[in-house]
mmCIF file of C-alpha atoms in Angstrom:
data_model
loop_
_atom_site.group_PDB
_atom_site.id
_atom_site.type_symbol
_atom_site.label_atom_id
_atom_site.label_comp_id
_atom_site.label_asym_id
_atom_site.label_seq_id
_atom_site.Cartn_x
_atom_site.Cartn_y
_atom_site.Cartn_z
ATOM 1 C CA MET A 64 -2.426 35.872 -13.100
ATOM 2 C CA LYS A 65 -4.542 34.633 -16.019
ATOM 3 C CA PHE A 66 -7.010 31.835 -15.465
ATOM 4 C CA ILE A 67 -8.545 29.494 -18.027
ATOM 5 C CA THR A 68 -10.862 26.540 -17.814
ATOM 6 C CA ILE A 69 -9.561 23.052 -18.488
ATOM 7 C CA LYS A 70 -11.963 22.773 -21.437
ATOM 8 C CA THR A 71 -10.356 25.754 -23.169
ATOM 9 C CA ILE A 72 -6.736 24.773 -22.610
ATOM 10 C CA ALA A 73 -6.380 23.030 -25.967
ATOM 11 C CA ALA A 74 -7.621 26.117 -27.776
ATOM 12 C CA MET A 75 -4.796 28.155 -26.301
ATOM 13 C CA SER A 76 -2.001 26.197 -28.009
ATOM 14 C CA MET A 77 -1.210 28.894 -30.589
ATOM 15 C CA PHE A 78 -1.112 31.519 -27.830
ATOM 16 C CA VAL A 79 1.281 29.341 -25.874
ATOM 17 C CA LEU A 80 3.689 29.053 -28.780
ATOM 18 C CA PHE A 81 4.415 32.760 -28.522
ATOM 19 C CA SER A 82 4.030 33.366 -24.788
ATOM 20 C CA CYS A 83 6.140 30.844 -22.895
ATOM 21 C CA ASP A 84 9.592 29.371 -22.954
ATOM 22 C CA LYS A 85 11.280 26.148 -21.946
ATOM 23 C CA ASP A 86 12.069 27.347 -18.440
ATOM 24 C CA SER A 87 8.494 28.410 -17.657
ATOM 25 C CA CYS A 88 6.507 25.553 -19.176
ATOM 26 C CA GLU A 89 6.917 21.965 -18.096
ATOM 27 C CA TYR A 90 5.139 20.432 -21.080
ATOM 28 C CA VAL A 91 7.338 21.699 -23.903
ATOM 29 C CA THR A 92 9.491 20.796 -26.840
ATOM 30 C CA THR A 93 11.891 23.336 -28.313
ATOM 31 C CA GLN A 94 8.813 24.999 -29.854
ATOM 32 C CA CYS A 95 7.047 25.110 -26.475
ATOM 33 C CA GLU A 96 4.280 22.734 -27.508
ATOM 34 C CA PRO A 97 2.580 20.283 -25.147
ATOM 35 C CA LEU A 98 4.271 16.882 -25.048
ATOM 36 C CA GLY A 99 1.022 15.111 -24.311
ATOM 37 C CA ASN A 100 -2.658 15.760 -23.927
ATOM 38 C CA ASN A 101 -3.820 14.782 -20.452
ATOM 39 C CA THR A 102 -6.527 17.449 -20.453
ATOM 40 C CA GLU A 103 -9.341 15.024 -19.660
ATOM 41 C CA GLN A 104 -7.317 13.515 -16.793
ATOM 42 C CA SER A 105 -5.914 16.785 -15.457
ATOM 43 C CA GLY A 106 -6.631 17.025 -11.746
ATOM 44 C CA ILE A 107 -7.499 13.364 -11.244
ATOM 45 C CA THR A 108 -5.748 11.977 -8.175
ATOM 46 C CA VAL A 109 -4.126 8.550 -7.718
ATOM 47 C CA VAL A 110 -3.376 7.148 -4.263
ATOM 48 C CA THR A 111 -1.761 4.039 -2.787
ATOM 49 C CA TYR A 112 -2.241 2.301 0.546
ATOM 50 C CA ASN A 113 -1.562 -0.923 2.410
ATOM 51 C CA ALA A 114 -3.667 -4.089 2.267
ATOM 52 C CA ASP A 115 -3.818 -7.295 4.300
ATOM 53 C CA ASN A 116 -5.969 -9.712 2.297
ATOM 54 C CA PRO A 117 -5.379 -10.968 -1.273
ATOM 55 C CA THR A 118 -8.564 -9.363 -2.596
ATOM 56 C CA ASP A 119 -7.994 -6.017 -0.858
ATOM 57 C CA PHE A 120 -7.244 -2.983 -3.017
ATOM 58 C CA VAL A 121 -3.832 -1.306 -2.753
ATOM 59 C CA GLY A 122 -4.696 1.880 -4.625
ATOM 60 C CA ALA A 123 -7.501 3.971 -6.060
ATOM 61 C CA VAL A 124 -8.259 6.812 -8.468
ATOM 62 C CA TYR A 125 -10.246 9.829 -7.249
ATOM 63 C CA ASP A 126 -11.846 12.315 -9.624
ATOM 64 C CA THR A 127 -11.029 15.448 -7.629
ATOM 65 C CA ARG A 128 -11.314 17.890 -10.537
ATOM 66 C CA ASN A 129 -14.506 19.576 -9.337
ATOM 67 C CA ASN A 130 -13.057 20.634 -6.015
ATOM 68 C CA ALA A 131 -14.066 24.305 -5.881
ATOM 69 C CA SER A 132 -17.375 23.347 -4.279
ATOM 70 C CA ALA A 133 -16.046 20.449 -2.181
ATOM 71 C CA PRO A 134 -17.091 20.606 1.497
ATOM 72 C CA LEU A 135 -14.484 22.220 3.740
ATOM 73 C CA GLY A 136 -13.861 20.508 7.054
ATOM 74 C CA ALA A 137 -15.776 17.381 6.031
ATOM 75 C CA ASP A 138 -15.018 14.049 4.402
ATOM 76 C CA TRP A 139 -15.496 14.501 0.657
ATOM 77 C CA ALA A 140 -15.260 10.752 -0.019
ATOM 78 C CA PRO A 141 -18.944 9.813 0.496
ATOM 79 C CA ALA A 142 -20.063 12.411 -2.055
ATOM 80 C CA LEU A 143 -17.392 11.295 -4.513
ATOM 81 C CA GLY A 144 -18.486 7.691 -4.112
ATOM 82 C CA THR A 145 -22.133 8.541 -4.707
ATOM 83 C CA ALA A 146 -21.190 10.378 -7.884
ATOM 84 C CA VAL A 147 -19.157 7.377 -9.098
ATOM 85 C CA LYS A 148 -15.967 9.400 -8.957
ATOM 86 C CA ILE A 149 -13.900 6.801 -7.123
ATOM 87 C CA THR A 150 -12.321 4.089 -9.288
ATOM 88 C CA LYS A 151 -10.658 0.992 -7.882
ATOM 89 C CA PRO A 152 -9.089 -0.788 -10.866
ATOM 90 C CA ALA A 153 -9.602 -4.551 -10.832
ATOM 91 C CA ASP A 154 -5.869 -5.238 -11.113
ATOM 92 C CA TRP A 155 -4.968 -3.029 -8.154
ATOM 93 C CA VAL A 156 -5.358 -5.736 -5.526
ATOM 94 C CA LEU A 157 -2.801 -7.308 -3.217
ATOM 95 C CA SER A 158 -2.812 -10.694 -4.954
ATOM 96 C CA LYS A 159 -1.973 -9.172 -8.349
ATOM 97 C CA ILE A 160 0.512 -6.360 -7.722
ATOM 98 C CA GLY A 161 1.440 -6.662 -4.062
ATOM 99 C CA ARG A 162 1.971 -3.611 -1.900
ATOM 100 C CA VAL A 163 2.888 -0.426 -3.750
ATOM 101 C CA PHE A 164 3.799 3.096 -2.663
ATOM 102 C CA GLY A 165 5.406 5.290 -5.344
ATOM 103 C CA ILE A 166 3.329 6.708 -8.201
ATOM 104 C CA ALA A 167 4.199 8.411 -11.493
ATOM 105 C CA MET A 168 2.255 9.378 -14.642
ATOM 106 C CA ASP A 169 3.633 9.752 -18.147
ATOM 107 C CA LYS A 170 2.656 12.197 -20.896
ATOM 108 C CA THR A 171 -0.069 9.897 -22.247
ATOM 109 C CA ALA A 172 -1.706 9.359 -18.834
ATOM 110 C CA ASN A 173 -0.343 5.896 -18.107
ATOM 111 C CA VAL A 174 0.169 5.308 -14.376
ATOM 112 C CA TYR A 175 3.213 3.611 -12.835
ATOM 113 C CA LEU A 176 3.139 1.965 -9.396
ATOM 114 C CA ALA A 177 6.251 0.876 -7.492
ATOM 115 C CA ALA A 178 6.554 -2.098 -5.124
ATOM 116 C CA SER A 179 7.425 -1.038 -1.602
ATOM 117 C CA GLY A 180 8.210 -2.280 1.885
ATOM 118 C CA VAL A 181 7.378 1.084 3.429
ATOM 119 C CA TYR A 182 4.235 -0.144 5.170
ATOM 120 C CA GLY A 183 6.310 -2.474 7.311
ATOM 121 C CA GLN A 184 8.390 0.366 8.702
ATOM 122 C CA ASN A 185 6.321 1.524 11.646
ATOM 123 C CA PHE A 186 5.034 0.104 14.884
ATOM 124 C CA MET A 187 1.543 -0.641 13.564
ATOM 125 C CA ASN A 188 2.599 -3.177 10.928
ATOM 126 C CA THR A 189 4.561 -6.395 10.624
ATOM 127 C CA PRO A 190 7.241 -6.430 7.910
ATOM 128 C CA TYR A 191 6.284 -8.390 4.801
ATOM 129 C CA GLN A 192 7.903 -9.329 1.530
ATOM 130 C CA ASN A 193 6.438 -8.580 -1.889
ATOM 131 C CA LEU A 194 6.785 -11.426 -4.359
ATOM 132 C CA VAL A 195 8.847 -9.117 -6.591
ATOM 133 C CA PRO A 196 10.089 -6.313 -4.302
ATOM 134 C CA GLY A 197 11.818 -4.408 -7.116
ATOM 135 C CA ARG A 198 8.948 -4.364 -9.590
ATOM 136 C CA ILE A 199 7.333 -1.336 -11.214
ATOM 137 C CA TYR A 200 3.890 -1.842 -12.753
ATOM 138 C CA LYS A 201 2.328 0.040 -15.660
ATOM 139 C CA ALA A 202 -1.405 0.784 -15.634
ATOM 140 C CA THR A 203 -2.671 1.652 -19.110
ATOM 141 C CA ALA A 204 -4.434 4.988 -19.469
ATOM 142 C CA GLY A 205 -8.207 4.807 -19.383
ATOM 143 C CA THR A 206 -8.688 1.178 -18.364
ATOM 144 C CA TYR A 207 -5.902 1.035 -15.743
ATOM 145 C CA SER A 208 -5.228 -2.524 -16.853
ATOM 146 C CA THR A 209 -1.966 -3.272 -15.079
ATOM 147 C CA ALA A 210 1.050 -5.393 -15.997
ATOM 148 C CA PRO A 211 4.720 -5.656 -14.928
ATOM 149 C CA PHE A 212 6.841 -2.901 -16.485
ATOM 150 C CA VAL A 213 10.374 -3.447 -15.162
ATOM 151 C CA ASP A 214 12.098 -5.285 -12.314
ATOM 152 C CA LEU A 215 14.963 -3.615 -10.473
ATOM 153 C CA PRO A 216 17.565 -6.003 -9.004
ATOM 154 C CA MET A 217 16.836 -6.621 -5.347
ATOM 155 C CA SER A 218 17.662 -9.259 -2.752
ATOM 156 C CA TYR A 219 16.344 -10.251 0.649
ATOM 157 C CA THR A 220 17.134 -12.849 3.285
ATOM 158 C CA SER A 221 13.747 -13.518 4.823
ATOM 159 C CA SER A 222 10.375 -14.285 3.303
ATOM 160 C CA SER A 223 8.823 -12.563 6.319
ATOM 161 C CA GLY A 224 10.094 -9.220 5.130
ATOM 162 C CA SER A 225 13.287 -7.249 4.694
ATOM 163 C CA LEU A 226 11.814 -3.740 4.339
ATOM 164 C CA ASN A 227 13.457 -3.219 0.970
ATOM 165 C CA GLY A 228 11.736 -2.110 -2.199
ATOM 166 C CA ILE A 229 11.575 0.986 -4.380
ATOM 167 C CA GLY A 230 11.800 4.339 -2.615
ATOM 168 C CA ASN A 231 9.795 6.237 -5.231
ATOM 169 C CA ILE A 232 9.586 6.931 -8.957
ATOM 170 C CA ALA A 233 9.509 10.089 -11.092
ATOM 171 C CA TYR A 234 8.776 10.806 -14.754
ATOM 172 C CA ASP A 235 10.927 13.094 -16.925
ATOM 173 C CA LYS A 236 8.610 14.751 -19.469
ATOM 174 C CA ILE A 237 11.367 16.310 -21.542
ATOM 175 C CA ASN A 238 13.321 13.095 -22.129
ATOM 176 C CA ASN A 239 10.331 10.737 -21.824
ATOM 177 C CA GLN A 240 11.904 8.444 -19.254
ATOM 178 C CA LEU A 241 11.380 7.176 -15.729
ATOM 179 C CA PHE A 242 13.639 7.329 -12.680
ATOM 180 C CA ALA A 243 13.433 5.029 -9.658
ATOM 181 C CA SER A 244 15.315 4.864 -6.368
ATOM 182 C CA ASN A 245 16.339 1.394 -5.185
ATOM 183 C CA LEU A 246 16.452 0.915 -1.416
ATOM 184 C CA ASP A 247 18.344 -2.359 -1.747
ATOM 185 C CA ASP A 248 21.507 -0.955 -3.345
ATOM 186 C CA GLY A 249 21.131 2.810 -2.800
ATOM 187 C CA LYS A 250 21.184 3.550 -6.535
ATOM 188 C CA ILE A 251 19.023 5.590 -8.896
ATOM 189 C CA TYR A 252 17.835 3.793 -12.035
ATOM 190 C CA ARG A 253 17.083 5.446 -15.384
ATOM 191 C CA ILE A 254 14.456 3.493 -17.276
ATOM 192 C CA SER A 255 13.171 3.746 -20.855
ATOM 193 C CA MET A 256 9.453 3.863 -21.570
ATOM 194 C CA THR A 257 9.705 0.348 -22.969
ATOM 195 C CA GLY A 258 10.810 -0.927 -19.566
ATOM 196 C CA SER A 259 14.557 -1.243 -20.166
ATOM 197 C CA ILE A 260 17.111 -0.182 -17.560
ATOM 198 C CA LEU A 261 19.290 2.393 -19.328
ATOM 199 C CA GLN A 262 21.635 3.455 -16.560
ATOM 200 C CA THR A 263 22.321 3.386 -12.822
ATOM 201 C CA TYR A 264 23.869 6.051 -10.621
ATOM 202 C CA ASP A 265 25.231 5.641 -7.100
ATOM 203 C CA PRO A 266 25.724 9.067 -5.481
ATOM 204 C CA TRP A 267 27.262 7.791 -2.270
ATOM 205 C CA ALA A 268 29.423 4.822 -1.261
ATOM 206 C CA ALA A 269 29.445 1.649 -3.330
ATOM 207 C CA ASP A 270 26.855 -0.926 -2.315
ATOM 208 C CA SER A 271 28.166 -3.660 -0.025
ATOM 209 C CA GLY A 272 26.073 -6.304 -1.752
ATOM 210 C CA THR A 273 24.443 -7.331 1.512
ATOM 211 C CA PRO A 274 20.808 -8.391 1.030
ATOM 212 C CA ASP A 275 17.914 -6.329 2.370
ATOM 213 C CA ILE A 276 17.473 -2.579 2.663
ATOM 214 C CA THR A 277 20.739 -0.641 2.591
ATOM 215 C CA ILE A 278 22.037 1.327 5.569
ATOM 216 C CA GLN A 279 20.470 4.690 6.460
ATOM 217 C CA ASP A 280 23.312 6.794 5.033
ATOM 218 C CA GLU A 281 22.900 5.185 1.580
ATOM 219 C CA ARG A 282 19.118 5.266 1.228
ATOM 220 C CA ILE A 283 17.410 7.329 -1.457
ATOM 221 C CA TRP A 284 13.656 7.603 -1.093
ATOM 222 C CA GLY A 285 11.777 10.418 -2.839
ATOM 223 C CA ILE A 286 13.023 11.673 -6.210
ATOM 224 C CA GLY A 287 11.740 14.418 -8.492
ATOM 225 C CA VAL A 288 12.484 16.052 -11.845
ATOM 226 C CA ASN A 289 12.549 19.810 -12.486
ATOM 227 C CA TYR A 290 13.371 22.009 -15.486
ATOM 228 C CA GLU A 291 15.620 24.996 -14.810
ATOM 229 C CA SER A 292 17.355 27.387 -17.231
ATOM 230 C CA GLY A 293 17.067 24.905 -20.078
ATOM 231 C CA ASN A 294 18.382 22.025 -17.969
ATOM 232 C CA VAL A 295 16.674 18.896 -16.692
ATOM 233 C CA LYS A 296 17.569 18.272 -13.053
ATOM 234 C CA LEU A 297 16.957 15.177 -10.961
ATOM 235 C CA TYR A 298 16.460 15.846 -7.239
ATOM 236 C CA PHE A 299 16.822 13.519 -4.241
ATOM 237 C CA THR A 300 17.562 13.767 -0.538
ATOM 238 C CA ARG A 301 20.133 12.270 1.777
ATOM 239 C CA ILE A 302 19.507 11.809 5.500
ATOM 240 C CA THR A 303 22.399 10.374 7.476
ATOM 241 C CA LEU A 304 22.778 9.314 11.093
ATOM 242 C CA PRO A 305 21.851 10.816 13.444
ATOM 243 C CA VAL A 306 18.775 11.767 11.437
ATOM 244 C CA THR A 307 17.691 14.478 13.899
ATOM 245 C CA THR A 308 20.807 16.564 13.213
ATOM 246 C CA LEU A 309 19.883 19.267 10.684
ATOM 247 C CA ALA A 310 23.306 19.185 9.048
ATOM 248 C CA ASN A 311 22.607 15.555 8.110
ATOM 249 C CA ARG A 312 19.430 16.397 6.185
ATOM 250 C CA ASN A 313 20.085 17.750 2.678
ATOM 251 C CA LEU A 314 18.590 17.970 -0.811
ATOM 252 C CA TYR A 315 20.793 17.290 -3.850
ATOM 253 C CA SER A 316 20.438 17.380 -7.625
ATOM 254 C CA LEU A 317 21.995 16.027 -10.803
ATOM 255 C CA THR A 318 21.875 17.987 -14.056
ATOM 256 C CA LEU A 319 21.189 15.516 -16.857
ATOM 257 C CA ASN A 320 23.165 15.746 -20.064
ATOM 258 C CA SER A 321 21.619 16.538 -23.444
ATOM 259 C CA SER A 322 20.632 12.902 -24.036
ATOM 260 C CA GLY A 323 18.883 12.670 -20.679
ATOM 261 C CA ALA A 324 21.582 10.541 -19.077
ATOM 262 C CA MET A 325 22.863 11.004 -15.539
ATOM 263 C CA PRO A 326 26.434 12.337 -15.335
ATOM 264 C CA SER A 327 29.167 10.513 -13.458
ATOM 265 C CA SER A 328 29.957 13.591 -11.369
ATOM 266 C CA ALA A 329 28.979 14.101 -7.742
ATOM 267 C CA PRO A 330 25.546 15.605 -7.028
ATOM 268 C CA SER A 331 25.137 19.298 -6.222
ATOM 269 C CA LEU A 332 23.779 20.526 -2.912
ATOM 270 C CA GLU A 333 20.484 22.393 -3.439
ATOM 271 C CA ILE A 334 19.069 22.864 0.074
ATOM 272 C CA ALA A 335 20.971 22.247 3.302
ATOM 273 C CA ASN A 336 19.516 21.554 6.744
ATOM 274 C CA LEU A 337 16.091 20.301 5.745
ATOM 275 C CA PRO A 338 13.604 20.487 8.631
ATOM 276 C CA GLY A 339 12.183 17.447 10.373
ATOM 277 C CA VAL A 340 13.342 14.419 12.324
ATOM 278 C CA ALA A 341 11.988 11.512 10.251
ATOM 279 C CA GLU A 342 14.482 9.184 8.612
ATOM 280 C CA SER A 343 12.710 9.217 5.238
ATOM 281 C CA ILE A 344 11.639 11.980 2.841
ATOM 282 C CA THR A 345 9.559 9.819 0.557
ATOM 283 C CA ASP A 346 8.129 12.301 -1.937
ATOM 284 C CA ILE A 347 9.494 15.301 -3.868
ATOM 285 C CA GLU A 348 7.218 17.205 -6.242
ATOM 286 C CA PHE A 349 7.651 20.312 -8.415
ATOM 287 C CA SER A 350 5.103 22.790 -9.726
ATOM 288 C CA ALA A 351 4.482 23.033 -13.464
ATOM 289 C CA ASP A 352 5.992 26.533 -13.483
ATOM 290 C CA THR A 353 9.207 24.967 -12.065
ATOM 291 C CA GLN A 354 9.377 27.546 -9.261
ATOM 292 C CA LYS A 355 8.016 25.547 -6.315
ATOM 293 C CA ILE A 356 8.970 22.325 -4.559
ATOM 294 C CA ILE A 357 7.151 20.352 -1.878
ATOM 295 C CA LEU A 358 8.618 17.532 0.190
ATOM 296 C CA ALA A 359 6.946 14.988 2.460
ATOM 297 C CA GLU A 360 8.415 12.902 5.259
ATOM 298 C CA ARG A 361 7.194 9.517 6.377
ATOM 299 C CA GLY A 362 8.069 8.250 9.831
ATOM 300 C CA ASP A 363 6.796 7.647 13.313
ATOM 301 C CA PRO A 364 3.260 8.788 14.196
ATOM 302 C CA HIS A 365 2.823 12.536 14.729
ATOM 303 C CA ASN A 366 6.415 13.287 13.773
ATOM 304 C CA ALA A 367 6.496 13.552 9.973
ATOM 305 C CA MET A 368 6.332 16.887 8.157
ATOM 306 C CA ALA A 369 5.364 18.289 4.759
ATOM 307 C CA TYR A 370 6.811 21.632 3.634
ATOM 308 C CA SER A 371 7.698 23.710 0.584
ATOM 309 C CA TYR A 372 10.278 26.063 -0.925
ATOM 310 C CA ASN A 373 10.114 28.696 -3.671
ATOM 311 C CA ARG A 374 12.846 29.140 -6.275
ATOM 312 C CA SER A 375 14.425 32.543 -6.835
ATOM 313 C CA GLY A 376 17.168 32.488 -9.445
ATOM 314 C CA ASN A 377 19.383 29.556 -8.530
ATOM 315 C CA SER A 378 18.335 29.445 -4.874
ATOM 316 C CA TRP A 379 15.504 27.813 -2.957
ATOM 317 C CA ASN A 380 13.864 29.800 -0.156
ATOM 318 C CA SER A 381 11.653 28.308 2.542
ATOM 319 C CA ASN A 382 7.932 28.846 1.955
ATOM 320 C CA THR A 383 5.962 27.100 4.699
ATOM 321 C CA GLN A 384 5.278 23.985 6.727
ATOM 322 C CA TYR A 385 1.901 22.356 6.110
ATOM 323 C CA PHE A 386 -0.069 21.201 9.121
ATOM 324 C CA VAL A 387 -1.169 17.707 8.167
ATOM 325 C CA GLY A 388 -3.618 16.296 10.702
ATOM 326 C CA GLY A 389 -4.071 17.010 14.384
ATOM 327 C CA PHE A 390 -1.821 17.319 17.422
ATOM 328 C CA THR A 391 1.294 19.087 16.101
ATOM 329 C CA GLY A 392 0.224 18.813 12.460
ATOM 330 C CA LYS A 393 3.074 16.407 11.710
ATOM 331 C CA ASN A 394 1.077 13.419 10.501
ATOM 332 C CA SER A 395 2.360 13.177 6.935
ATOM 333 C CA ALA A 396 2.153 9.701 5.406
ATOM 334 C CA GLY A 397 4.850 10.569 2.888
ATOM 335 C CA GLY A 398 2.877 11.602 -0.192
ATOM 336 C CA VAL A 399 2.252 15.090 -1.571
ATOM 337 C CA ASP A 400 1.502 16.743 -4.909
ATOM 338 C CA PHE A 401 0.322 19.978 -6.495
ATOM 339 C CA ALA A 402 -3.272 20.345 -7.672
ATOM 340 C CA PHE A 403 -5.473 23.057 -9.150
ATOM 341 C CA VAL A 404 -8.607 24.684 -7.798
ATOM 342 C CA GLY A 405 -11.600 24.579 -10.114
ATOM 343 C CA ASP A 406 -14.630 22.804 -11.531
ATOM 344 C CA ASP A 407 -16.574 22.673 -14.775
ATOM 345 C CA LYS A 408 -17.861 26.223 -14.329
ATOM 346 C CA THR A 409 -15.144 27.964 -12.342
ATOM 347 C CA PRO A 410 -11.852 29.210 -13.872
ATOM 348 C CA VAL A 411 -8.855 27.100 -12.997
ATOM 349 C CA LYS A 412 -6.331 28.422 -10.498
ATOM 350 C CA CYS A 413 -3.156 26.570 -11.354
ATOM 351 C CA GLU A 414 -1.517 24.650 -8.525
ATOM 352 C CA GLU A 415 -2.748 26.906 -5.740
ATOM 353 C CA PHE A 416 -3.295 24.005 -3.379
ATOM 354 C CA ILE A 417 -1.765 20.614 -2.619
ATOM 355 C CA TRP A 418 -2.922 17.158 -1.624
ATOM 356 C CA ALA A 419 -0.994 15.572 1.257
ATOM 357 C CA SER A 420 -1.469 11.982 2.405
ATOM 358 C CA GLY A 421 -1.695 11.595 6.142
ATOM 359 C CA ASN A 422 -2.871 9.910 9.323
ATOM 360 C CA TYR A 423 -5.318 11.244 11.915
ATOM 361 C CA LEU A 424 -6.467 14.126 9.764
ATOM 362 C CA GLU A 425 -8.791 16.298 11.811
ATOM 363 C CA ALA A 426 -11.952 17.348 9.966
ATOM 364 C CA ILE A 427 -14.349 19.405 12.050
ATOM 365 C CA SER A 428 -17.480 17.806 10.575
ATOM 366 C CA VAL A 429 -16.298 14.231 11.143
ATOM 367 C CA THR A 430 -17.509 13.168 14.581
ATOM 368 C CA SER A 431 -14.376 11.263 15.573
ATOM 369 C CA GLY A 432 -12.064 13.577 13.650
ATOM 370 C CA ARG A 433 -10.154 10.537 12.486
ATOM 371 C CA VAL A 434 -9.802 10.843 8.732
ATOM 372 C CA TYR A 435 -7.089 8.665 7.182
ATOM 373 C CA GLY A 436 -6.298 9.560 3.590
ATOM 374 C CA LEU A 437 -5.867 12.981 1.969
ATOM 375 C CA GLN A 438 -5.845 16.577 3.153
ATOM 376 C CA GLY A 439 -6.192 19.414 0.637
ATOM 377 C CA ILE A 440 -4.241 22.509 1.697
ATOM 378 C CA LYS A 441 -3.608 25.890 0.075
ATOM 379 C CA TYR A 442 -0.044 26.097 -1.242
ATOM 380 C CA SER A 443 0.442 29.305 0.738
ATOM 381 C CA GLY A 444 -0.117 27.279 3.899
ATOM 382 C CA ASN A 445 -2.652 26.545 6.611
ATOM 383 C CA ILE A 446 -3.030 27.187 10.349
ATOM 384 C CA LEU A 447 -2.963 24.294 12.805
ATOM 385 C CA ALA A 448 -5.912 25.552 14.858
ATOM 386 C CA THR A 449 -8.204 26.264 11.900
ATOM 387 C CA ALA A 450 -7.143 23.582 9.401
ATOM 388 C CA PRO A 451 -9.971 21.208 10.479
ATOM 389 C CA SER A 452 -12.475 23.722 9.086
ATOM 390 C CA THR A 453 -10.526 25.321 6.202
ATOM 391 C CA ASP A 454 -9.060 22.282 4.442
ATOM 392 C CA LEU A 455 -10.411 19.484 2.239
ATOM 393 C CA PHE A 456 -10.413 15.856 3.394
ATOM 394 C CA ILE A 457 -10.849 12.449 1.759
ATOM 395 C CA ASP A 458 -11.018 9.301 3.884
ATOM 396 C CA TYR A 459 -10.079 6.046 2.161
ATOM 397 C CA ASN A 460 -12.529 3.902 4.104
ATOM 398 C CA PRO A 461 -15.656 5.887 5.011
ATOM 399 C CA PRO A 462 -17.767 5.851 7.074
ATOM 400 C CA ILE A 463 -15.414 3.967 9.403
ATOM 401 C CA TYR A 464 -13.418 6.749 11.031
ATOM 402 C CA ASN A 465 -11.024 4.966 13.389
ATOM 403 C CA PHE A 466 -7.399 3.924 13.805
ATOM 404 C CA ALA A 467 -7.681 0.860 11.543
ATOM 405 C CA GLN A 468 -5.739 2.503 8.700
ATOM 406 C CA LYS A 469 -3.025 4.016 10.860
ATOM 407 C CA GLY A 470 0.290 3.552 9.057
ATOM 408 C CA ASP A 471 -1.433 2.175 5.956
ATOM 409 C CA ILE A 472 -1.696 5.420 3.961
ATOM 410 C CA GLY A 473 0.708 5.724 1.031
ATOM 411 C CA ASP A 474 1.631 8.120 -1.774
ATOM 412 C CA VAL A 475 -0.484 10.553 -3.811
ATOM 413 C CA ASP A 476 0.019 11.872 -7.343
ATOM 414 C CA VAL A 477 -2.128 14.198 -9.459
ATOM 415 C CA PHE A 478 -2.383 14.391 -13.240
ATOM 416 C CA ASP A 479 -0.950 17.744 -14.307
ATOM 417 C CA ALA A 480 -2.993 20.350 -16.156
ATOM 418 C CA ASP A 481 -1.455 20.658 -19.618
ATOM 419 C CA LEU A 482 -0.096 24.138 -20.374
ATOM 420 C CA CYS A 483 -1.245 25.382 -16.985
ATOM 421 C CA SER A 484 2.085 27.020 -16.258
ATOM 422 C CA CYS A 485 2.327 28.715 -19.643
ATOM 423 C CA VAL A 486 -0.979 30.530 -19.416
ATOM 424 C CA SER A 487 -0.885 31.406 -15.721
ATOM 425 C CA LYS A 488 2.476 33.182 -15.509
#
């Protein structure tokens, strides 16, 4: 494997033109050039979480690029805060954008945040209703100034909360478009980068039109986009009742046509019998080299998993389960993404570890052990017994390490390293 520093990535563009192809480089045109230049943002991490008061923040930006020297088994957040590497954009408060979960970034480093009712779906919280439950917001690169981007059609019967909202969102770099899953009607929406709804796709039964979140068998939560053999593929899961039956837990895909549109055909089965017992797989992420996938559940406490698969040809093979937090290591909060290992002086190791959002994350150097936020884990996996001392941790509310944020942790997304896949294969 070849390693380069982020600062030298741009200088490698001519090398990339002759050394990679469309199937091995995520940021490509037909000439295998980068679609955008996120080099300065590469490795920066965006997170979402619940809030109770109008002035409370619902998300934050962490500069996690210099992670090679981050303290293992300790909360990295205090050091990040001291170094002014935690940004809480002024617009990212409950009174302005409501509660959000899903996150996506486009090729010019704009951030998209999706309204969600997910925080009302566990025993620690009371259901609520966002003012616009189907809204996606756009935060402008650099300033993170945030404004409404698009509203998906959505209905509810009670102002106290119907649990509906947007499952998650995903950006398609090749076709420069956004996808969103709608929990109200069970459809996937294709959206232009000007905020226009281009197309909808319903992979299962037609929506009944009944207000509020659709039935379990129709729900689509996490979605992701991958690039395989010259094709753009949109991935999503289906979990039907009873959710604990493995045969009812499957991953599907759609191969987009040449214009980037979703076909009218039925989806293809990619992975059958997904592990876990949670009713929602809320995040699906792919590596820049297109060969790895990670999925994260969100569900009841201590019973939600994060795990990965590796692609070989046209098949996906199980890689590992990640132990997120203590007890059984099944404390996923439903967010996960690839990241790189490196800092300003150390060569970058492309996507060799992941960030997973979680509850009750056990860090050996935190007295109570109760970190609520992020856990950084090697992609190859971790060990339940030793993870408290081998992994990275970021608490969202230090130095208060207690149960106050239980169920309030949301999604995580990391700015990709441009050309990382091309030069590391």
